[in-house]
Tab-separated table of C-alpha atoms in Angstrom:
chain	number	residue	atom	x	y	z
H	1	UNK	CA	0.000	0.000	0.000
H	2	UNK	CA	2.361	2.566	0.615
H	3	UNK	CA	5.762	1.678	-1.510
H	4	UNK	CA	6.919	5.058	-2.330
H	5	UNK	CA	9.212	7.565	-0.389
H	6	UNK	CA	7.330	10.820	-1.552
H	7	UNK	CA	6.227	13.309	0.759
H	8	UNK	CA	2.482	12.039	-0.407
H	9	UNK	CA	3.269	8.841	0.735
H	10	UNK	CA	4.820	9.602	3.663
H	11	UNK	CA	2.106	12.017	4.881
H	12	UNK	CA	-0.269	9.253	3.860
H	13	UNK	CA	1.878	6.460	5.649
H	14	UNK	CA	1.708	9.015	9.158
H	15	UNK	CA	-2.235	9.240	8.815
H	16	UNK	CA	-2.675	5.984	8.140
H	17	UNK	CA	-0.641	4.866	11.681
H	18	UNK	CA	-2.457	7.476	13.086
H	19	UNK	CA	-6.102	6.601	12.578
H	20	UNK	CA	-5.275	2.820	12.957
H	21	UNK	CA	-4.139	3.454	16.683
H	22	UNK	CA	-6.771	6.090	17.513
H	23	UNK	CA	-9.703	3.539	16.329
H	24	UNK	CA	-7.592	0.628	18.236
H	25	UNK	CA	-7.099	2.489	21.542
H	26	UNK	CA	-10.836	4.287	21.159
H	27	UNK	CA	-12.365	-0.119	20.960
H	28	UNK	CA	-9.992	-0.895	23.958
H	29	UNK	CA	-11.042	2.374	25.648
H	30	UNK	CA	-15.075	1.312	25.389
H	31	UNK	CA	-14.188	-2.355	25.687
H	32	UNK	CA	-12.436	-2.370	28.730
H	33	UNK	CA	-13.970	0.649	30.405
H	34	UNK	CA	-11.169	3.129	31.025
H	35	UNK	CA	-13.091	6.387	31.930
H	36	UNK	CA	-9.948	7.481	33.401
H	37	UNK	CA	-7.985	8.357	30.918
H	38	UNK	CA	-11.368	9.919	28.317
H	39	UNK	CA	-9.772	10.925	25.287
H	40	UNK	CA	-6.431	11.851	26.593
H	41	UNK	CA	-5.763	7.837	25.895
H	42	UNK	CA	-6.540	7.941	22.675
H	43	UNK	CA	-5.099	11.057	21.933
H	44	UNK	CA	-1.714	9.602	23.182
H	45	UNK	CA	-1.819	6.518	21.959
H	46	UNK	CA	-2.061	7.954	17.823
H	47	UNK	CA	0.762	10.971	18.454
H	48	UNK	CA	3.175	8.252	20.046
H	49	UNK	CA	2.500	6.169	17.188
H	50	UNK	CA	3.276	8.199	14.841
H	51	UNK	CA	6.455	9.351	16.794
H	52	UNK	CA	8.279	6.499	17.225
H	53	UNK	CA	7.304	5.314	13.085
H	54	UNK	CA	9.684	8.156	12.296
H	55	UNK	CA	12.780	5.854	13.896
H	56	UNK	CA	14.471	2.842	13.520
H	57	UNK	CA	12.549	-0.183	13.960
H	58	UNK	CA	13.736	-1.607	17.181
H	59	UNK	CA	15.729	-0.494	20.457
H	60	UNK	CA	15.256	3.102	19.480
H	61	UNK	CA	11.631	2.956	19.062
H	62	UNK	CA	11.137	1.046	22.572
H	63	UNK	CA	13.461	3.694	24.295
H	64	UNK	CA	11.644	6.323	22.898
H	65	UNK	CA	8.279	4.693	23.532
H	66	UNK	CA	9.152	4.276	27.604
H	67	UNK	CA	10.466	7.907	27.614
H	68	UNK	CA	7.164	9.224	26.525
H	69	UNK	CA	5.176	7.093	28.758
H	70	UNK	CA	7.259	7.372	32.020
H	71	UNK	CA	7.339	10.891	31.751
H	72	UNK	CA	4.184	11.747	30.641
H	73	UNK	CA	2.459	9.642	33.187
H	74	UNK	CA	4.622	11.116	36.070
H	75	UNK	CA	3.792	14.734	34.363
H	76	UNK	CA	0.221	14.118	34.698
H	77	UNK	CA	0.388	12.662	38.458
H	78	UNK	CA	2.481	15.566	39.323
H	79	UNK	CA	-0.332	17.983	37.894
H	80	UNK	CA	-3.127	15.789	39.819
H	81	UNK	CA	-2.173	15.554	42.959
H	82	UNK	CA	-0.726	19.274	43.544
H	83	UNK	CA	-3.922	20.942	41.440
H	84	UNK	CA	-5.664	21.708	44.505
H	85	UNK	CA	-2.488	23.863	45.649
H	86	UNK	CA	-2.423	26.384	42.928
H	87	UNK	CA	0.833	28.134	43.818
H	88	UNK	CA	2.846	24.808	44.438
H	89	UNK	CA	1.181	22.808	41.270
H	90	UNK	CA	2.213	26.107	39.037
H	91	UNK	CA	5.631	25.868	40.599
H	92	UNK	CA	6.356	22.349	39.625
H	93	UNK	CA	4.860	22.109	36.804
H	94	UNK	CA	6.636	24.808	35.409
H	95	UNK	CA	10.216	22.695	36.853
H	96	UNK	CA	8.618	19.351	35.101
H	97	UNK	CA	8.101	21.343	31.608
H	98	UNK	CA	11.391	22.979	31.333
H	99	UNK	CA	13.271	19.331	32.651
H	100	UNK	CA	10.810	17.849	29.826
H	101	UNK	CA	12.095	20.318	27.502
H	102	UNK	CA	15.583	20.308	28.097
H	103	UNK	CA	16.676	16.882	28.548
H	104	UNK	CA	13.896	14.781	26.045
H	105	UNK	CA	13.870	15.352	22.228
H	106	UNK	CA	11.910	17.795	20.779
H	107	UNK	CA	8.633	16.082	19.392
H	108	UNK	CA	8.613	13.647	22.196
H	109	UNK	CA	8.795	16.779	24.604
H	110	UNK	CA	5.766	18.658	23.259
H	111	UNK	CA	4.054	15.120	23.346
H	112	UNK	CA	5.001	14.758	26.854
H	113	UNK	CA	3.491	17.936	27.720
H	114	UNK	CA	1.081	17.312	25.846
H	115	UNK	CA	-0.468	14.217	27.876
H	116	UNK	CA	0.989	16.559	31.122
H	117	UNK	CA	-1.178	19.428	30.745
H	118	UNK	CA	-4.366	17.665	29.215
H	119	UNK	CA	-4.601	16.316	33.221
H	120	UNK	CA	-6.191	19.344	34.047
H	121	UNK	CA	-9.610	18.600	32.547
H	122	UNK	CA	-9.400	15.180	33.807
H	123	UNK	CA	-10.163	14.434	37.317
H	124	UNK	CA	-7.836	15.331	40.324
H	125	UNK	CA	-6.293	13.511	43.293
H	126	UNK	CA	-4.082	10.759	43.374
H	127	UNK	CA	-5.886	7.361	42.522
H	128	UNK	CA	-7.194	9.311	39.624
H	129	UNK	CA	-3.576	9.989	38.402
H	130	UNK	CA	-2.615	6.528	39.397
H	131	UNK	CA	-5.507	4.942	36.956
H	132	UNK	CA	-4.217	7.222	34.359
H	133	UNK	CA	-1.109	6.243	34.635
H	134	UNK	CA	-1.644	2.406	34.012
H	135	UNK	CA	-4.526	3.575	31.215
H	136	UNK	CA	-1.205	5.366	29.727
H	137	UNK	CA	1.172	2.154	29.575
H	138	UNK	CA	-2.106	0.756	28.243
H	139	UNK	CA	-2.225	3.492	25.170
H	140	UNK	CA	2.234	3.648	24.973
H	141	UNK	CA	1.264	-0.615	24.105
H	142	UNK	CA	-1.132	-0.261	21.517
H	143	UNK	CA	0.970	2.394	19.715
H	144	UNK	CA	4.395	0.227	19.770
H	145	UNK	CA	1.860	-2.649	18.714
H	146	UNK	CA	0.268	-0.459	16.013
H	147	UNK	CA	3.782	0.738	15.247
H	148	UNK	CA	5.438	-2.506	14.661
H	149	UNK	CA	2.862	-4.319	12.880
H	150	UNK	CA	3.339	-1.548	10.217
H	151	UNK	CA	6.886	-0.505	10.464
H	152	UNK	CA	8.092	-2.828	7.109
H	153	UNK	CA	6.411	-0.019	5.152
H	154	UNK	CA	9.051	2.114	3.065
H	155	UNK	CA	7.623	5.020	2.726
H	156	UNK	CA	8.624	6.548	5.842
H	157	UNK	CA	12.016	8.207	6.036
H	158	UNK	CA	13.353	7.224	9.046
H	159	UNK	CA	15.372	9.383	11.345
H	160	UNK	CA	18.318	8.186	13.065
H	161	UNK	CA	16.674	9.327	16.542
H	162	UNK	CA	19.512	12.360	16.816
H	163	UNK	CA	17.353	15.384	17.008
H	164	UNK	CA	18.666	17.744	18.971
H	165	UNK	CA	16.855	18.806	22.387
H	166	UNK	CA	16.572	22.105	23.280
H	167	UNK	CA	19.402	24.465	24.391
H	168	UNK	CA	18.953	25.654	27.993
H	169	UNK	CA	17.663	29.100	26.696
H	170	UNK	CA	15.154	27.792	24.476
H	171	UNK	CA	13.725	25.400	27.057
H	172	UNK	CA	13.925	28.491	29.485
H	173	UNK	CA	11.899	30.634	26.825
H	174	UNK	CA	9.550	27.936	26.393
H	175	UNK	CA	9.232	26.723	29.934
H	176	UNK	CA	8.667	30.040	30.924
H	177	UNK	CA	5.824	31.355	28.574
H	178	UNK	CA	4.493	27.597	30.064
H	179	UNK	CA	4.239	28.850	33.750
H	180	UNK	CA	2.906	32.411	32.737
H	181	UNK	CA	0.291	30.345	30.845
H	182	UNK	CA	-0.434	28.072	33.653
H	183	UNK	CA	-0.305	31.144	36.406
H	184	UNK	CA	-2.843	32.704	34.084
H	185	UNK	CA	-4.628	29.559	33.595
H	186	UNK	CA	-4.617	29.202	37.666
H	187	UNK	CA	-5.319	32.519	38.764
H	188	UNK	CA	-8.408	33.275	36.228
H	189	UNK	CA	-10.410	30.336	36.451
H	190	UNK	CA	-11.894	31.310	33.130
H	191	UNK	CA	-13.701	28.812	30.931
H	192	UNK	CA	-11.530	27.072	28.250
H	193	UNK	CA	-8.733	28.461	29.648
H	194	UNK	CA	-6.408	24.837	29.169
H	195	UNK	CA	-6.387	25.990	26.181
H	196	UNK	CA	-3.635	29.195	26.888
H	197	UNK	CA	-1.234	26.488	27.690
H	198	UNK	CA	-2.259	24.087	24.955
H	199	UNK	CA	-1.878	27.345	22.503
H	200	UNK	CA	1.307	27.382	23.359
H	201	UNK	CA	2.290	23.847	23.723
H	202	UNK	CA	0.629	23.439	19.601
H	203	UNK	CA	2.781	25.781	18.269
H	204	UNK	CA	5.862	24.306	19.542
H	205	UNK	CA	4.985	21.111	18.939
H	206	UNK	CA	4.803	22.324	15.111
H	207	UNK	CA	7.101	24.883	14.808
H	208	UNK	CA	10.048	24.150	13.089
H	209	UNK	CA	13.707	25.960	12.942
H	210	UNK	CA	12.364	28.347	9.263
H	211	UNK	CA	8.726	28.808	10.788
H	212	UNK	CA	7.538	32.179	11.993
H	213	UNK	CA	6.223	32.280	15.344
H	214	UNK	CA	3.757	35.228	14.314
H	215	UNK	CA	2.379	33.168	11.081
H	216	UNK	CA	1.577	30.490	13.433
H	217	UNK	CA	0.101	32.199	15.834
H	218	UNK	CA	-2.158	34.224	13.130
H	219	UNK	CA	-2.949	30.967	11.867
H	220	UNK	CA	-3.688	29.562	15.056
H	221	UNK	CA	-5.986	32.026	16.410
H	222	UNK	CA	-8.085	32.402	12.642
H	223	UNK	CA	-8.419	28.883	12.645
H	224	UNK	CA	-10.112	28.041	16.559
H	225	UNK	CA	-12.995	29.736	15.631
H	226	UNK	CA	-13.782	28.917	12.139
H	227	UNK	CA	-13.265	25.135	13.674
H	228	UNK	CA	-15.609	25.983	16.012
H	229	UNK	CA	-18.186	27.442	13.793
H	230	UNK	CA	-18.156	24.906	11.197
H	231	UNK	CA	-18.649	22.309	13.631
H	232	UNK	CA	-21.340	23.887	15.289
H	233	UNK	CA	-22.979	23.812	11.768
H	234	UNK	CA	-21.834	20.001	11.245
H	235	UNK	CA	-23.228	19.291	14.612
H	236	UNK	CA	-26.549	20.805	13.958
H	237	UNK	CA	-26.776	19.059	10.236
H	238	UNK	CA	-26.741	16.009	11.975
H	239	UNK	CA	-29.460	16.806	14.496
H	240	UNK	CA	-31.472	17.663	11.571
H	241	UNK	CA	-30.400	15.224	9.173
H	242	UNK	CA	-29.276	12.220	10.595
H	243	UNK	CA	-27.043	11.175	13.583
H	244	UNK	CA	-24.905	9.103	11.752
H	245	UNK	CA	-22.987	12.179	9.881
H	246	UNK	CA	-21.161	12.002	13.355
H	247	UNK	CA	-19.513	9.057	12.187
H	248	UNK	CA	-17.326	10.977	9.626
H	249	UNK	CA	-15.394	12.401	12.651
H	250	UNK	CA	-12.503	10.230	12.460
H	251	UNK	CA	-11.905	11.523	8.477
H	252	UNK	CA	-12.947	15.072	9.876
H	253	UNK	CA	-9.917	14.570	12.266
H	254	UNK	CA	-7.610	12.529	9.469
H	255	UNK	CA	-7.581	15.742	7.218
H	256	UNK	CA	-6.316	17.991	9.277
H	257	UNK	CA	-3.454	15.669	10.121
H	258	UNK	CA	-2.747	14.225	6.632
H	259	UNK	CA	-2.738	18.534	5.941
H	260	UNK	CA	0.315	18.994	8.376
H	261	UNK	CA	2.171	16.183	7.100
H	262	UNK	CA	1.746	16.604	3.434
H	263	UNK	CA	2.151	20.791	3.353
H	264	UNK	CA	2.864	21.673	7.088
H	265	UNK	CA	-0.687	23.753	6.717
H	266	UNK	CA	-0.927	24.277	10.504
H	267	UNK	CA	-3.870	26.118	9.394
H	268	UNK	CA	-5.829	23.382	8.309
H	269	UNK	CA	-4.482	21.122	11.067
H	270	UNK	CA	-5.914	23.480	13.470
H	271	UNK	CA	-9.643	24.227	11.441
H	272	UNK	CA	-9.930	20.279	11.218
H	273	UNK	CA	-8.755	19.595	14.523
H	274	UNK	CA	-11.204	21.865	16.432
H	275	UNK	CA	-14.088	21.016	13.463
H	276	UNK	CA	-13.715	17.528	14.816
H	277	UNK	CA	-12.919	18.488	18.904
H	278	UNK	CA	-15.925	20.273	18.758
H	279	UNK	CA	-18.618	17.616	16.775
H	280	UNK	CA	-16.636	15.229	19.512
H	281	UNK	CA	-17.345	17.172	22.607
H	282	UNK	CA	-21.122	18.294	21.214
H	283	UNK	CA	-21.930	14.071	20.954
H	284	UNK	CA	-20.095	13.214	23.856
H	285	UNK	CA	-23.169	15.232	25.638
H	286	UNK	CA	-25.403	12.449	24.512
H	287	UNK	CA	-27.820	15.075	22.008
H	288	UNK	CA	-25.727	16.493	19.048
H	289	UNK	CA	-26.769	20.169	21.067
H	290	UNK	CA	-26.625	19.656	24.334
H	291	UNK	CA	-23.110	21.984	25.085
H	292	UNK	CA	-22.828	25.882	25.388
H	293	UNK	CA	-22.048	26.472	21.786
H	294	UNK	CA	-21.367	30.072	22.628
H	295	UNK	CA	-19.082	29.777	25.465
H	296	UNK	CA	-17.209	27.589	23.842
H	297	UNK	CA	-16.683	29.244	20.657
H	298	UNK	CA	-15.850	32.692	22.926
H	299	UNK	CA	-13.940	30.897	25.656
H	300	UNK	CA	-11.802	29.112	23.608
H	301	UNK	CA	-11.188	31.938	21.110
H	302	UNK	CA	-9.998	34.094	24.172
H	303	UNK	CA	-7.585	31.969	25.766
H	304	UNK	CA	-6.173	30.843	22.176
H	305	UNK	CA	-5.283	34.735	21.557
H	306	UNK	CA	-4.021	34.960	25.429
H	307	UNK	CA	-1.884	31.876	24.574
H	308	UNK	CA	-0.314	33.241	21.399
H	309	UNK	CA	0.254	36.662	22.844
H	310	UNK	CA	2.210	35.431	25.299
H	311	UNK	CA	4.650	33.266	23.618
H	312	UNK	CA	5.087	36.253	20.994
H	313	UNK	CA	5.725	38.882	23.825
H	314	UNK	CA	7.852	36.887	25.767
H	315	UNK	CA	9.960	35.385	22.610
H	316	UNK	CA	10.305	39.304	21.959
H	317	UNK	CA	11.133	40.631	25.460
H	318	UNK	CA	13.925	37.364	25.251
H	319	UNK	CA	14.980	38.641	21.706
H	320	UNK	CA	15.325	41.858	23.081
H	321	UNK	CA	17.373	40.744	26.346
H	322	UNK	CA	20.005	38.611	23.366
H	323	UNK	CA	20.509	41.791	21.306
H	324	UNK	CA	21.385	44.053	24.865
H	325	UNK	CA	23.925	41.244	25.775
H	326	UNK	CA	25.446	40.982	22.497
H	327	UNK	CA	25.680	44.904	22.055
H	328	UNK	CA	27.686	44.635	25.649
H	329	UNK	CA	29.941	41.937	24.400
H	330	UNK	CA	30.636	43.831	20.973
């Protein structure tokens, strides 16, 4: 099926992984009752898949797959148990994130993070973070099962597992705009407002070295709400129509994906992503219109533009700081 090394192929090859574990993990998530974990699971589960494709078939893909799942699970615990102490769970979260970011590689750090900070809408304490935690060596074993049924296929390029981690500056940077999102996050209680901290965690997830941090961010915060709105429109076709047009979520979701892998269109990514989020949170209330349509599409909207405002003011007040030191030096 896929023989080819193109970047069609490989995109396709990515997508493909992807939707396989998210459908496997979503079965074992109904079958075996895991209302722990929600979608966080399954959300894991397809990303790590797809992460540990990209390198060599065997003793790197295992080490990679135990980094993300040790981590992450002790990430999320650390985020349970301390939530109901705001100032000590922004604190060490913010210590987790920047030891996440500095010492594991890139993509598997923004994954880790990932899994981290999606603990906060899932419930607190510690047997709740313990559950998660074996729900998450649950998900890290379907992906390396997903991952090496398919990993004979040629069309993936794969790596040799040397990308560089972050330099103690950039995972400074980043871990700081993390803890100004999380303080914000913490100390506003508003609706949606995960999403400042996911905001941020997206776009570094993405970025890559040539990317502009502004065209992302434009891109991210144009994109929330027309995701939103269109499926708020999808949603309400199917209560008129017929139920079933739910079903299409999964290729909803596969777009957007397939998007960022073929052309990097963090656009799309982001419109089909939150087209599909939303359908997916609308019929998880149990009536295609039973959710606050408006809060969400103003909640979420507000905290996206909170999130990308304040990675692009502090990467500029850091800029600004570089240029004063090297002016000193010179």
């Amino acid at each position: 099926m896929f023989t080819g090394s193109g970047d069609f192929q490989q995109a396709l090859y990515k997508t493909f992984v992807l939707i396989v574990t998210a459908l496997t993990m979503a079965f074992l998530w109904a079958y075996c009752h895991l209302p722990a974990g929600n979608l966080l699971m399954v959300i894991l589960a397809a990303l790590t898949a797809v992460r540990i494709a990209e390198l060599p078939a065997g003793g790197k893909q295992l080490q990679e797959l135990a980094v993300v799942i040790t981590t992450g699970a002790l990430l999320q615990y650390i985020v349970a148990i301390t939530v109901l102490l705001p100032l000590l769970n922004v604190l060490l979260v913010s210590l987790a994130s920047w030891l996440v970011l500095r010492f594991i590689r890139g993509s598997s750090a923004h994954l880790v993070l990932l899994v981290g900070f999606l603990a906060y809408s899932a419930p607190p304490g510690a047997y709740a973070a313990a559950a998660r935690a074996v729900d998450i060596v649950i998900a890290g074993s379907v992906a390396g099962f997903i991952t090496l049924l398919t990993c004979s296929s040629k069309a993936l390029i794969r790596t040799d597992a040397k990308e560089e981690k972050l330099s103690a500056a950039a995972a400074y940077k980043e871990s700081m705009m993390l803890f100004c999102g999380t303080f914000l996050y913490r100390l506003s209680a508003m609706p949606q407002g995960i999403w400042i901290v996911l905001t941020i965690i997206f776009i570094g997830m993405i970025r890559r070295r040539q990317d502009s941090s502004i065209m992302l961010a434009k891109q991210r915060i144009f994109s929330v709400p027309a995701g939103i709105i269109l499926g708020g429109i999808y949603s309400s076709a199917a209560v008129a129509l017929d139920y079933r047009l739910a079903y299409l979520l999964i290729l909803i979701a596969a777009a957007g994906f397939f998007m960022l892998y073929y052309r990097h269109d963090f656009f799309a990514f982001s419109l089909f992503f939150m087209f599909a989020f939303t359908v997916y949170a609308d019929w998880m209330s149990g009536s295609l219109h039973g959710f606050n349509f408006r809060q969400l599409l103003l909640a979420r909207t507000l905290a996206t533009v909170i999130g990308a405002a304040l990675l692009l003011g502090i990467e500029k007040v850091t800029a600004a700081g570089q240029r004063q030191r090297h002016e000193k030096i010179l």
